């Protein structure tokens, strides 16, 4: 499915998000707080649009995705970026390889998202950070209703006119509607061993950017998992730079 939509993927995303994807991606890059000399893993990178800001800043970035079609399109456009095929639940990288890891709008497409979070923890260096951008639940009831109507009615109709595989965008709408809310994803992060979990709502909660850190020592990670009980209720909801 993702191979089929690869040629027009970035253009269609801009249309369907009304141009918001570029703003969302910039916020993710800012939250990563990486610099030259550091190495970044960009998961579900697709055609590499989300990897480009790091490469442009001289940061060593690896664009990883399971879709060969997406990777081929990205490599043709940006031959300077390392594109690697990989499964988020079984990453082809050694432990403690990356200073920071990120995944934008791809976690909900993983069959076992909790396993993917654990894999991201494994390949990130101690003290390193994780930043996730994902569609979430609007926080205002009226806005949530309007957004749901757009997802299930307008989005597929628009996709028919601009996308090469409209059925893929029907799946997109359904997967967004079924995805857990902000606090549930934050809880998953804590359960996976990440600490200092925070999130920031964008566009009224249509998207949430979560940030977390890998414990500096294994014992801290074990303590974080042991201390977690039930849904997260007292998270700091703004990402602090």
Short mmCIF file of C-alpha atoms in Angstrom, two decimals:
data_model
loop_
_atom_site.label_atom_id
_atom_site.label_comp_id
_atom_site.label_asym_id
_atom_site.label_seq_id
_atom_site.Cartn_x
_atom_site.Cartn_y
_atom_site.Cartn_z
CA UNK A 1 0.00 0.00 0.00
CA UNK A 2 2.72 2.50 0.94
CA UNK A 3 4.76 1.57 -2.13
CA UNK A 4 1.75 2.52 -4.29
CA UNK A 5 1.38 6.02 -2.82
CA UNK A 6 5.11 6.82 -2.69
CA UNK A 7 5.37 9.01 -5.86
CA UNK A 8 2.76 11.54 -4.68
CA UNK A 9 2.99 10.90 -0.94
CA UNK A 10 4.44 14.26 0.17
CA UNK A 11 2.23 16.36 -2.12
CA UNK A 12 -0.94 14.60 -0.99
CA UNK A 13 0.01 15.00 2.67
CA UNK A 14 0.41 18.76 2.19
CA UNK A 15 -3.02 18.96 0.56
CA UNK A 16 -4.85 16.84 3.14
CA UNK A 17 -3.26 18.64 6.11
CA UNK A 18 -3.86 22.06 4.52
CA UNK A 19 -0.16 22.78 4.72
CA UNK A 20 0.16 21.99 8.42
CA UNK A 21 2.63 19.12 7.98
CA UNK A 22 5.55 21.50 7.46
CA UNK A 23 4.82 23.33 10.71
CA UNK A 24 4.43 20.05 12.58
CA UNK A 25 7.74 18.74 11.24
CA UNK A 26 9.57 21.92 12.27
CA UNK A 27 8.30 21.55 15.82
CA UNK A 28 9.57 17.95 15.87
CA UNK A 29 13.03 19.05 14.69
CA UNK A 30 13.15 21.77 17.36
CA UNK A 31 12.14 19.26 20.05
CA UNK A 32 14.95 16.90 19.01
CA UNK A 33 17.62 19.47 19.97
CA UNK A 34 20.37 17.72 18.02
CA UNK A 35 23.54 19.22 16.57
CA UNK A 36 26.50 18.38 14.34
CA UNK A 37 28.43 15.39 15.55
CA UNK A 38 25.29 13.59 16.72
CA UNK A 39 23.51 10.74 14.99
CA UNK A 40 19.73 10.63 14.46
CA UNK A 41 17.44 7.72 13.58
CA UNK A 42 14.33 8.82 11.68
CA UNK A 43 11.87 5.92 11.68
CA UNK A 44 8.95 5.62 9.26
CA UNK A 45 10.90 8.19 7.27
CA UNK A 46 9.13 7.33 4.02
CA UNK A 47 10.60 9.44 1.23
CA UNK A 48 12.90 11.22 3.67
CA UNK A 49 11.05 14.54 3.95
CA UNK A 50 11.29 14.35 7.75
CA UNK A 51 15.04 13.51 7.52
CA UNK A 52 16.01 16.43 5.30
CA UNK A 53 16.24 19.13 8.02
CA UNK A 54 18.86 17.10 9.88
CA UNK A 55 20.90 16.40 6.75
CA UNK A 56 20.69 20.07 5.75
CA UNK A 57 22.08 21.02 9.18
CA UNK A 58 25.03 18.65 8.76
CA UNK A 59 23.68 16.07 11.21
CA UNK A 60 24.22 12.37 10.51
CA UNK A 61 20.69 11.02 9.93
CA UNK A 62 19.52 7.54 9.00
CA UNK A 63 16.12 7.37 7.27
CA UNK A 64 14.55 3.99 8.04
CA UNK A 65 11.29 2.64 6.63
CA UNK A 66 9.80 -0.77 5.76
CA UNK A 67 8.51 0.45 2.35
CA UNK A 68 11.09 -0.05 -0.37
CA UNK A 69 8.99 2.08 -2.71
CA UNK A 70 9.19 5.03 -0.34
CA UNK A 71 12.92 4.59 0.17
CA UNK A 72 13.59 4.47 -3.58
CA UNK A 73 11.72 7.74 -4.13
CA UNK A 74 13.62 9.36 -1.26
CA UNK A 75 17.03 8.12 -2.39
CA UNK A 76 16.50 9.50 -5.89
CA UNK A 77 15.73 12.91 -4.45
CA UNK A 78 18.32 12.94 -1.65
CA UNK A 79 21.24 10.62 -2.44
CA UNK A 80 23.22 12.20 0.41
CA UNK A 81 20.92 10.65 3.06
CA UNK A 82 21.33 7.06 4.24
CA UNK A 83 18.08 5.20 3.51
CA UNK A 84 17.79 1.80 5.20
CA UNK A 85 14.94 -0.70 5.03
CA UNK A 86 13.88 -1.89 8.45
CA UNK A 87 11.06 -3.13 10.66
CA UNK A 88 10.35 -0.86 13.64
CA UNK A 89 9.74 -3.89 15.84
CA UNK A 90 13.11 -5.48 14.92
CA UNK A 91 15.50 -2.70 14.03
CA UNK A 92 18.70 -3.56 12.12
CA UNK A 93 20.91 -1.51 14.45
CA UNK A 94 23.12 -2.28 17.43
CA UNK A 95 22.29 -1.22 20.98
CA UNK A 96 23.00 2.40 21.93
CA UNK A 97 23.68 3.56 18.36
CA UNK A 98 21.80 6.88 18.11
CA UNK A 99 21.89 10.10 20.10
CA UNK A 100 18.23 10.70 19.31
CA UNK A 101 15.37 8.80 17.66
CA UNK A 102 12.21 10.12 16.08
CA UNK A 103 9.13 8.80 14.32
CA UNK A 104 6.50 11.02 12.70
CA UNK A 105 3.03 9.75 11.79
CA UNK A 106 4.21 6.16 11.57
CA UNK A 107 3.83 4.57 14.97
CA UNK A 108 0.13 3.87 14.51
CA UNK A 109 1.00 1.88 11.35
CA UNK A 110 3.17 -0.55 13.32
CA UNK A 111 1.45 -3.82 14.22
CA UNK A 112 3.05 -3.88 17.67
CA UNK A 113 3.67 -0.25 18.68
CA UNK A 114 4.77 -1.09 22.22
CA UNK A 115 7.41 -3.44 20.84
CA UNK A 116 8.56 -0.65 18.55
CA UNK A 117 8.91 1.72 21.51
CA UNK A 118 11.08 -0.86 23.24
CA UNK A 119 13.23 -1.23 20.11
CA UNK A 120 13.68 2.54 19.90
CA UNK A 121 14.82 2.50 23.52
CA UNK A 122 17.34 -0.24 22.74
CA UNK A 123 19.03 1.57 19.84
CA UNK A 124 19.09 4.99 21.55
CA UNK A 125 22.10 5.90 23.66
CA UNK A 126 21.67 6.29 27.45
CA UNK A 127 20.44 9.81 28.12
CA UNK A 128 19.29 10.15 24.50
CA UNK A 129 15.86 11.40 23.52
CA UNK A 130 12.87 10.18 21.58
CA UNK A 131 10.42 12.49 19.81
CA UNK A 132 7.15 11.17 18.39
CA UNK A 133 4.68 13.11 16.27
CA UNK A 134 1.40 11.31 15.83
CA UNK A 135 -2.22 12.06 15.12
CA UNK A 136 -4.15 12.21 18.38
CA UNK A 137 -7.47 13.27 19.90
CA UNK A 138 -8.65 16.90 19.71
CA UNK A 139 -9.15 18.25 23.22
CA UNK A 140 -12.26 20.37 22.56
CA UNK A 141 -15.44 18.27 22.01
CA UNK A 142 -16.85 20.43 19.17
CA UNK A 143 -13.49 20.48 17.39
CA UNK A 144 -13.23 16.70 17.87
CA UNK A 145 -16.62 16.20 16.20
CA UNK A 146 -15.72 18.44 13.25
CA UNK A 147 -12.38 16.70 12.84
CA UNK A 148 -13.94 13.24 12.89
CA UNK A 149 -16.41 14.30 10.18
CA UNK A 150 -13.49 15.57 8.05
CA UNK A 151 -11.58 12.32 8.52
CA UNK A 152 -14.37 9.97 7.59
CA UNK A 153 -16.05 12.01 4.85
CA UNK A 154 -13.93 14.80 3.39
CA UNK A 155 -10.50 13.18 3.53
CA UNK A 156 -11.36 10.11 1.39
CA UNK A 157 -13.23 12.35 -1.10
CA UNK A 158 -10.20 14.64 -1.48
CA UNK A 159 -7.88 11.64 -1.78
CA UNK A 160 -9.88 10.32 -4.74
CA UNK A 161 -8.97 13.48 -6.68
CA UNK A 162 -5.29 13.87 -5.70
CA UNK A 163 -3.94 10.46 -4.65
CA UNK A 164 -2.77 7.51 -6.75
CA UNK A 165 -4.30 5.03 -4.27
CA UNK A 166 -7.35 6.56 -2.53
CA UNK A 167 -7.99 3.36 -0.54
CA UNK A 168 -4.78 4.02 1.35
CA UNK A 169 -6.28 7.24 2.66
CA UNK A 170 -9.46 5.51 3.76
CA UNK A 171 -7.14 3.35 5.87
CA UNK A 172 -5.44 6.54 7.07
CA UNK A 173 -8.71 7.98 8.33
CA UNK A 174 -9.69 4.75 10.07
CA UNK A 175 -6.29 4.30 11.70
CA UNK A 176 -6.32 7.86 13.07
CA UNK A 177 -9.79 7.45 14.55
CA UNK A 178 -8.79 4.18 16.25
CA UNK A 179 -5.48 5.47 17.67
CA UNK A 180 -5.18 6.00 21.48
CA UNK A 181 -5.21 9.49 22.93
CA UNK A 182 -2.28 11.51 24.25
CA UNK A 183 -2.22 10.13 27.80
CA UNK A 184 -2.39 6.52 26.63
CA UNK A 185 0.62 6.97 24.35
CA UNK A 186 2.47 8.67 27.19
CA UNK A 187 1.68 5.67 29.39
CA UNK A 188 3.01 3.30 26.74
CA UNK A 189 6.27 5.26 26.71
CA UNK A 190 6.67 4.93 30.44
CA UNK A 191 5.79 1.24 30.35
CA UNK A 192 8.51 0.74 27.72
CA UNK A 193 11.16 2.23 30.00
CA UNK A 194 11.32 5.83 28.76
CA UNK A 195 11.42 8.58 31.38
CA UNK A 196 10.67 12.32 31.62
CA UNK A 197 7.72 11.83 29.28
CA UNK A 198 6.00 15.02 28.12
CA UNK A 199 3.76 16.01 25.25
CA UNK A 200 2.52 19.06 23.43
CA UNK A 201 -0.78 19.33 21.56
CA UNK A 202 -0.70 20.87 18.09
CA UNK A 203 -3.66 22.22 16.12
CA UNK A 204 -6.03 21.65 19.03
CA UNK A 205 -4.85 18.09 19.64
CA UNK A 206 -5.14 16.80 16.07
CA UNK A 207 -1.45 16.04 16.48
CA UNK A 208 0.55 15.50 19.66
CA UNK A 209 4.33 15.64 19.91
CA UNK A 210 5.62 13.37 22.68
CA UNK A 211 9.16 13.59 24.00
CA UNK A 212 10.96 11.21 26.35
CA UNK A 213 14.47 10.27 27.41
CA UNK A 214 16.32 6.99 27.79
CA UNK A 215 17.51 6.57 31.37
CA UNK A 216 21.19 7.24 31.85
CA UNK A 217 21.59 3.88 33.58
CA UNK A 218 19.76 0.53 33.31
CA UNK A 219 18.72 0.70 36.95
CA UNK A 220 16.87 3.96 36.35
CA UNK A 221 14.95 2.33 33.52
CA UNK A 222 13.92 -0.59 35.71
CA UNK A 223 12.78 1.83 38.40
CA UNK A 224 10.70 3.82 35.92
CA UNK A 225 8.89 0.69 34.75
CA UNK A 226 8.32 -0.52 38.33
CA UNK A 227 6.94 2.86 39.40
CA UNK A 228 4.40 3.06 36.57
CA UNK A 229 0.86 2.25 37.64
CA UNK A 230 -2.17 2.83 35.44
CA UNK A 231 -2.85 5.76 33.09
CA UNK A 232 -0.63 8.81 33.25
CA UNK A 233 -2.51 11.65 34.90
CA UNK A 234 0.14 14.16 35.95
CA UNK A 235 2.42 14.58 32.98
CA UNK A 236 3.87 17.93 32.11
CA UNK A 237 2.00 18.59 28.90
CA UNK A 238 4.34 21.14 27.31
CA UNK A 239 7.67 20.13 25.86
CA UNK A 240 10.31 22.15 27.71
CA UNK A 241 13.31 23.00 25.57
#
